[in-house]
PDB file of C-alpha atoms in Angstrom:
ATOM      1  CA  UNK B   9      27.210  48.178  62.184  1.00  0.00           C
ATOM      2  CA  UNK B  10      23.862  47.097  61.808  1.00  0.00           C
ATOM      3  CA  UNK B  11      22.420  44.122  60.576  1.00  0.00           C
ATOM      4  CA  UNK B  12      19.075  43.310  58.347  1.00  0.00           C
ATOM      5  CA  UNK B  13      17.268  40.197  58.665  1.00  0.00           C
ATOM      6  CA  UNK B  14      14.576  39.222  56.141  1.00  0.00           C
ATOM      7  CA  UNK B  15      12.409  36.409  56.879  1.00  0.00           C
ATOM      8  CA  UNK B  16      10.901  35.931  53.471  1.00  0.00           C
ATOM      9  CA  UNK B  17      14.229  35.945  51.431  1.00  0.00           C
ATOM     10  CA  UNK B  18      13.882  32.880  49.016  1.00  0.00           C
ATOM     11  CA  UNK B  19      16.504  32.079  46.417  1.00  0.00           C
ATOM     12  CA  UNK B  20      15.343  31.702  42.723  1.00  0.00           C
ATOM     13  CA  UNK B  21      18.153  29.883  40.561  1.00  0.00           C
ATOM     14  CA  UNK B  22      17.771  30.494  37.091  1.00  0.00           C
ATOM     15  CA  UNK B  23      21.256  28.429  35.693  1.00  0.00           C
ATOM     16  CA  UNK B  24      18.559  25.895  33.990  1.00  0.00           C
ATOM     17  CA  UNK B  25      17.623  28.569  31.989  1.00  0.00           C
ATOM     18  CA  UNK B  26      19.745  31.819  31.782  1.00  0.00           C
ATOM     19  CA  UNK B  27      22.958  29.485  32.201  1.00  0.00           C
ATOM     20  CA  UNK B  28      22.352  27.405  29.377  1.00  0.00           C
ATOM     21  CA  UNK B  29      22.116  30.788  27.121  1.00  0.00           C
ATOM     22  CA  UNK B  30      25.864  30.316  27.375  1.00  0.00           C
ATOM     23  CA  UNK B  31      27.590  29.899  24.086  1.00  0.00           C
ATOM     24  CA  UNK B  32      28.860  26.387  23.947  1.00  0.00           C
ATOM     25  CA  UNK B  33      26.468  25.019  26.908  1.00  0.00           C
ATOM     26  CA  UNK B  34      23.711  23.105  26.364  1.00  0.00           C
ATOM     27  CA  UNK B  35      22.434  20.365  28.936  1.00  0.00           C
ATOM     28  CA  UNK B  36      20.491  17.092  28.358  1.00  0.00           C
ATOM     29  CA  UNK B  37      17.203  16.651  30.582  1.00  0.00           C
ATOM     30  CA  UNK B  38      19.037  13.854  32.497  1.00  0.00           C
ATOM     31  CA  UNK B  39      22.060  16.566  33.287  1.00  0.00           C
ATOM     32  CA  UNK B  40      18.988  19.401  34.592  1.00  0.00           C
ATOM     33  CA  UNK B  41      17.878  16.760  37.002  1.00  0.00           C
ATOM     34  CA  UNK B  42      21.404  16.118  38.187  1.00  0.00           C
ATOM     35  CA  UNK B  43      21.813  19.776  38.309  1.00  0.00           C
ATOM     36  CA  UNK B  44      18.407  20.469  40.265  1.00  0.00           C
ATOM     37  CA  UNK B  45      18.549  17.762  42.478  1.00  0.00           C
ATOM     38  CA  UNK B  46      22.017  19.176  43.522  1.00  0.00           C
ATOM     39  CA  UNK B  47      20.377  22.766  43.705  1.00  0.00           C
ATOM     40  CA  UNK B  48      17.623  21.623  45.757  1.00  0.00           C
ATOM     41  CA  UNK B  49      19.999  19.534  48.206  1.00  0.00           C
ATOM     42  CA  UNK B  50      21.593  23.158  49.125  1.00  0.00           C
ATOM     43  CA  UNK B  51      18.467  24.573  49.444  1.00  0.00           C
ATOM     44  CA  UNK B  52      17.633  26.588  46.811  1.00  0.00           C
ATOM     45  CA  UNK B  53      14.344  28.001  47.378  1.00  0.00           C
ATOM     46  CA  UNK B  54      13.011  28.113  43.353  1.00  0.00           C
ATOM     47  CA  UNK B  55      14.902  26.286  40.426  1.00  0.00           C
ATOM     48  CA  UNK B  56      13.671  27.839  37.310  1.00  0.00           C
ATOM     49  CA  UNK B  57      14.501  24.553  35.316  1.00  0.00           C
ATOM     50  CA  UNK B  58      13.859  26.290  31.873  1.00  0.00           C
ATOM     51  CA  UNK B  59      11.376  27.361  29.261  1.00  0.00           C
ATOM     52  CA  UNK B  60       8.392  24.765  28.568  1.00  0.00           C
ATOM     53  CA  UNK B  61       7.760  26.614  25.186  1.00  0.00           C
ATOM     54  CA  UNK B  62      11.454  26.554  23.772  1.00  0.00           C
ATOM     55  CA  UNK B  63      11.372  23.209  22.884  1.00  0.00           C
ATOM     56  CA  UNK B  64      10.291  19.370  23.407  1.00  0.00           C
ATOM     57  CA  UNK B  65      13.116  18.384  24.853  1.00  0.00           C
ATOM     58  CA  UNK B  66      12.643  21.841  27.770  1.00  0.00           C
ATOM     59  CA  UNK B  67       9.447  19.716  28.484  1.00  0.00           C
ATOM     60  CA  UNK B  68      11.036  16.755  28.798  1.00  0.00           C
ATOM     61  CA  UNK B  69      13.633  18.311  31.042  1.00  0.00           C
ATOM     62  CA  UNK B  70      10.672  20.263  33.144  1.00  0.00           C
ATOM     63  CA  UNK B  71       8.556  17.307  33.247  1.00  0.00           C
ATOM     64  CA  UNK B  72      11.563  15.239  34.575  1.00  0.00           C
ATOM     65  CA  UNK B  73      12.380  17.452  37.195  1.00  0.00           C
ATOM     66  CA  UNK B  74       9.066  18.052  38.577  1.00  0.00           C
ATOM     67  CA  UNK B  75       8.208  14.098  38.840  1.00  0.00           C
ATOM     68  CA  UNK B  76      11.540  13.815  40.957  1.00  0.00           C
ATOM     69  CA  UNK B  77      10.224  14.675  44.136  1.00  0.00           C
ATOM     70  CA  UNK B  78      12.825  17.687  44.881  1.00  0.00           C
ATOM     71  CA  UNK B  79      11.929  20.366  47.986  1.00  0.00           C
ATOM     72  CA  UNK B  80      12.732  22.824  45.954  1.00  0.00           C
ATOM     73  CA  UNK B  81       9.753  24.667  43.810  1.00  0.00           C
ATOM     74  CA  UNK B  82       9.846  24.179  40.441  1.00  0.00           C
ATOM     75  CA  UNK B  83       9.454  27.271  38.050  1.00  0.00           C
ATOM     76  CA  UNK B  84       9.310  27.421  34.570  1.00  0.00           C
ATOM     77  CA  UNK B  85      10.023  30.894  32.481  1.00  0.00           C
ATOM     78  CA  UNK B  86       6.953  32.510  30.505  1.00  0.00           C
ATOM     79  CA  UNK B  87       6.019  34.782  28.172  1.00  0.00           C
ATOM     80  CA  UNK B  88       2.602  36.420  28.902  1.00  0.00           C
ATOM     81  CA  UNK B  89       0.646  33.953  26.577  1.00  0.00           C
ATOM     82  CA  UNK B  90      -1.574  31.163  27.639  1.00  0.00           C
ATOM     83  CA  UNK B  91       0.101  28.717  25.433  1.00  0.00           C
ATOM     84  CA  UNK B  92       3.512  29.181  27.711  1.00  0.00           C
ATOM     85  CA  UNK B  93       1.547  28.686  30.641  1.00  0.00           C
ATOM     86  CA  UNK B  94      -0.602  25.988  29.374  1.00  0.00           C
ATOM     87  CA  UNK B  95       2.807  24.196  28.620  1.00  0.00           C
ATOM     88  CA  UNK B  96       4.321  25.039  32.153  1.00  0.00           C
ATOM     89  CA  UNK B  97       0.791  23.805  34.197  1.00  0.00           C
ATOM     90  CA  UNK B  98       1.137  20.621  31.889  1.00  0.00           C
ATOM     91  CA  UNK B  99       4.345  19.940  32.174  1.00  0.00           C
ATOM     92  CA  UNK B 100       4.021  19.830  36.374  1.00  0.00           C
ATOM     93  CA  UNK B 101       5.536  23.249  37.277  1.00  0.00           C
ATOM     94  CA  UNK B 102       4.703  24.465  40.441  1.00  0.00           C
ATOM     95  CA  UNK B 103       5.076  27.872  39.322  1.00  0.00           C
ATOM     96  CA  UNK B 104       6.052  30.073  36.468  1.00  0.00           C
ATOM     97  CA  UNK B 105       8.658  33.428  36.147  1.00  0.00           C
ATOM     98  CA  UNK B 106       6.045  35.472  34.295  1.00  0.00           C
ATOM     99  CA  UNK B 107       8.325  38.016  32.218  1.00  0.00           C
ATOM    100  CA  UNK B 108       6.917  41.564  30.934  1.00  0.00           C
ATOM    101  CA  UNK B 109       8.610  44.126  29.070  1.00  0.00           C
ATOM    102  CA  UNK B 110       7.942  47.232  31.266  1.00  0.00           C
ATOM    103  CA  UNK B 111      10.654  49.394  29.245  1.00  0.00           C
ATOM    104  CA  UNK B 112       9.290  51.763  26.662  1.00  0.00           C
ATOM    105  CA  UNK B 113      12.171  50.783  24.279  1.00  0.00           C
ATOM    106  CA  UNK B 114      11.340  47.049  25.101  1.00  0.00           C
ATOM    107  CA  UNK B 115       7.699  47.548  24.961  1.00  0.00           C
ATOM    108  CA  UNK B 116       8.021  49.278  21.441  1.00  0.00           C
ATOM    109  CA  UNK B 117      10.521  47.292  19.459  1.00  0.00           C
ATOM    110  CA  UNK B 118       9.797  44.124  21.133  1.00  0.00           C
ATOM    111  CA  UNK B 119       6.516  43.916  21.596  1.00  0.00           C
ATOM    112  CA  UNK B 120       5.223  46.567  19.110  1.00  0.00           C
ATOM    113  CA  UNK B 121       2.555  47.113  21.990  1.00  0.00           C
ATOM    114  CA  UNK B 122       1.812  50.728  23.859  1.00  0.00           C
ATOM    115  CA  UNK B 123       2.013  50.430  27.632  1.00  0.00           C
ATOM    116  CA  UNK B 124      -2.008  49.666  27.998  1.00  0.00           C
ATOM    117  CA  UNK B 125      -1.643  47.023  25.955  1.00  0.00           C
ATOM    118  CA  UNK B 126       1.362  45.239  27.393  1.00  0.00           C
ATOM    119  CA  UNK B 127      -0.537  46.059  30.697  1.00  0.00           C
ATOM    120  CA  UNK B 128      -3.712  44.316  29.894  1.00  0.00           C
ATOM    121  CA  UNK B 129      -1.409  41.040  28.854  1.00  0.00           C
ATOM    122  CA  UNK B 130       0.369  40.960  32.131  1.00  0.00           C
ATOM    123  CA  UNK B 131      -3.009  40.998  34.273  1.00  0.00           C
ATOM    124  CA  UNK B 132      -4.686  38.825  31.762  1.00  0.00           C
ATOM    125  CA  UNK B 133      -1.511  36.593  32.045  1.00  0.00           C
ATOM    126  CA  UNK B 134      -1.629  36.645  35.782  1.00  0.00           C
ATOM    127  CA  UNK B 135      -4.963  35.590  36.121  1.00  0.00           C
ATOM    128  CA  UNK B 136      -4.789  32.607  33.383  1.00  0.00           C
ATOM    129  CA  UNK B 137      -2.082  31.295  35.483  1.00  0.00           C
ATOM    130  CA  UNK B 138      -3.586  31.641  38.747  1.00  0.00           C
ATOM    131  CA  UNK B 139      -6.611  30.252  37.112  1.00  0.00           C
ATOM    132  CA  UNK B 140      -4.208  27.045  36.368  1.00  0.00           C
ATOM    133  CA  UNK B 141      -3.611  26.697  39.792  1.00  0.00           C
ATOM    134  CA  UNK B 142       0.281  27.809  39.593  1.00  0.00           C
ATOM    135  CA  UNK B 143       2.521  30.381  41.722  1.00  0.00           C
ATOM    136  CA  UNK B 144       3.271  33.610  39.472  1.00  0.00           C
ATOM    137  CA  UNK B 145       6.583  35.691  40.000  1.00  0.00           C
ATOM    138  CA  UNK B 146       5.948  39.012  37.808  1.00  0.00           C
ATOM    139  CA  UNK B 147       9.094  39.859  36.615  1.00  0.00           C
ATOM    140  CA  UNK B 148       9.364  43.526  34.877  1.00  0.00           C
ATOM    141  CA  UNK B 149      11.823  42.530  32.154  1.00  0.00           C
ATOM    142  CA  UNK B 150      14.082  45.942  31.987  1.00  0.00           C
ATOM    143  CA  UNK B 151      12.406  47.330  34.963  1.00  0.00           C
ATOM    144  CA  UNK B 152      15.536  49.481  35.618  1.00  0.00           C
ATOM    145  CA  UNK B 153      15.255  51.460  32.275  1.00  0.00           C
ATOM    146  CA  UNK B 154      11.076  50.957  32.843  1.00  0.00           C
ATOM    147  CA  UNK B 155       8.918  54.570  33.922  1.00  0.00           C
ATOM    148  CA  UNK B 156       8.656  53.744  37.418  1.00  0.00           C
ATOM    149  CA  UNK B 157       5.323  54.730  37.995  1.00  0.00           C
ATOM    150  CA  UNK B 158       4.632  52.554  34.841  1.00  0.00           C
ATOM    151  CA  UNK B 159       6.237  49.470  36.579  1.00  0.00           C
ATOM    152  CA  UNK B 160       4.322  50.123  40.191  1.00  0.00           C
ATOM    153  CA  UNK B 161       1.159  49.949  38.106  1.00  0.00           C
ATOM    154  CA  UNK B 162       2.209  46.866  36.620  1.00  0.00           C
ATOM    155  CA  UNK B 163       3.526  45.071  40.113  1.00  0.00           C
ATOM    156  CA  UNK B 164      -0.029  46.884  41.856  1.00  0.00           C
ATOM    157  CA  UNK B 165      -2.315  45.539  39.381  1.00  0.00           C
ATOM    158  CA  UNK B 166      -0.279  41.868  39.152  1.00  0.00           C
ATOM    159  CA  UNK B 167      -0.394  41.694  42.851  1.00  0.00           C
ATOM    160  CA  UNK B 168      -4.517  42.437  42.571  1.00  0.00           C
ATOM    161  CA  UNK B 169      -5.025  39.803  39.913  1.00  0.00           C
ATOM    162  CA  UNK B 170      -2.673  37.268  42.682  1.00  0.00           C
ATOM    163  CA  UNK B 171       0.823  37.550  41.759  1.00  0.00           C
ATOM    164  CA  UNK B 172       2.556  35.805  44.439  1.00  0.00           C
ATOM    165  CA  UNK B 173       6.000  37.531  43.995  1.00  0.00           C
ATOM    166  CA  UNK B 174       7.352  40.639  42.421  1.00  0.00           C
ATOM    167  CA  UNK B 175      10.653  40.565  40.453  1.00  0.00           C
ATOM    168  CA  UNK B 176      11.985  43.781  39.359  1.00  0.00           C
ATOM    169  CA  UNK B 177      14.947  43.045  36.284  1.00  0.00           C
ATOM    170  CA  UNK B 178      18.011  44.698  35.587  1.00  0.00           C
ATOM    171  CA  UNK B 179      18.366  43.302  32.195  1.00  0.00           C
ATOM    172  CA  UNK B 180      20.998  44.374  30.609  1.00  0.00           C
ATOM    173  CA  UNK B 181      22.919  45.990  33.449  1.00  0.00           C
ATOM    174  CA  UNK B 182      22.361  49.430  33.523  1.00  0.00           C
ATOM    175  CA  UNK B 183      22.606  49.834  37.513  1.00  0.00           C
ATOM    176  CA  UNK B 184      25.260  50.142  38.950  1.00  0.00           C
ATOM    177  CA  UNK B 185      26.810  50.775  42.961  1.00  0.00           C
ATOM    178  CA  UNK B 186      27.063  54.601  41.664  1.00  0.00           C
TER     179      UNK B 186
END
């Protein structure tokens, strides 16, 4: 048996964000910082404390738990617009989970944008957020139903424009062990 070690594994919790999409759950900003600070204690690497451009009380909730002081980075979720990342720079995020449709299906009824297009907003997103002095992971939202030639030109030219970290998604399950 052998075994892999990985030296830059970091953990990215997203139960701030995805969690809360729960039916039934939803979680006052003083209940994310409890949450976070418990997070960070164990050492979660990233907490993705939620989406600045949801709502006022997200910011609130962001805001609070990037003032506490935590070891843990804080991310917030965006779309590739530069009101998202405005909101996530503002709001004291250290970094942002930059999510791009990368699926033709996704790209088309989603976006309603051809593959250049959706292209030219993930390096233009990149760069804005770079620009805004934050960390970018470039998530390729349904990366696993994506063209994967498509999706390396995406991560290559993210990476070129300064994407810090590369997240390919899964989205709505489609891989499997077989």
């Amino acid at each position: 048996m052998s075994v892999l070690f990985v030296d830059n594994l970091r953990f990215l919790d997203t139960t701030l964000r995805d969690g809360e999409q729960t039916p039934g759950v939803s979680l006052t900003p003083d209940k994310k910082l409890e949450i976070a600070t418990r997070l960070s204690a164990i050492g979660v690497d990233v907490i993705e404390a939620g989406s600045a451009a949801a709502s006022e009380g997200e910011r609130d909730a962001i805001r609070l738990i990037a003032d506490a002081g935590l070891s843990s980075e804080i991310c917030t979720y965006v779309r590739a617009l530069e009101a998202d990342i405005d909101f996530a720079a503002d709001m004291g995020a250290d970094s942002v989970h930059l999510v791009i449709p990368v699926s033709d299906l996704h790209m088309e009824k989603k976006l309603r944008k051809t593959r250049e297009q959706v292209s030219a907003m993930a390096n233009a997103a990149v760069e804005y957020a770079k620009g805004r002095g934050l960390i970018v992971e470039l998530s390729g939202e349904d990366a696993s139903r994506a063209d994967q030639e498509f999706l390396a030109t995406v991560f290559r030219d993210g990476v070129e424009r300064g994407a810090d970290r590369l997240c390919f998604c899964d989205t709505v399950g489609v891989l499997t062990p077989e």
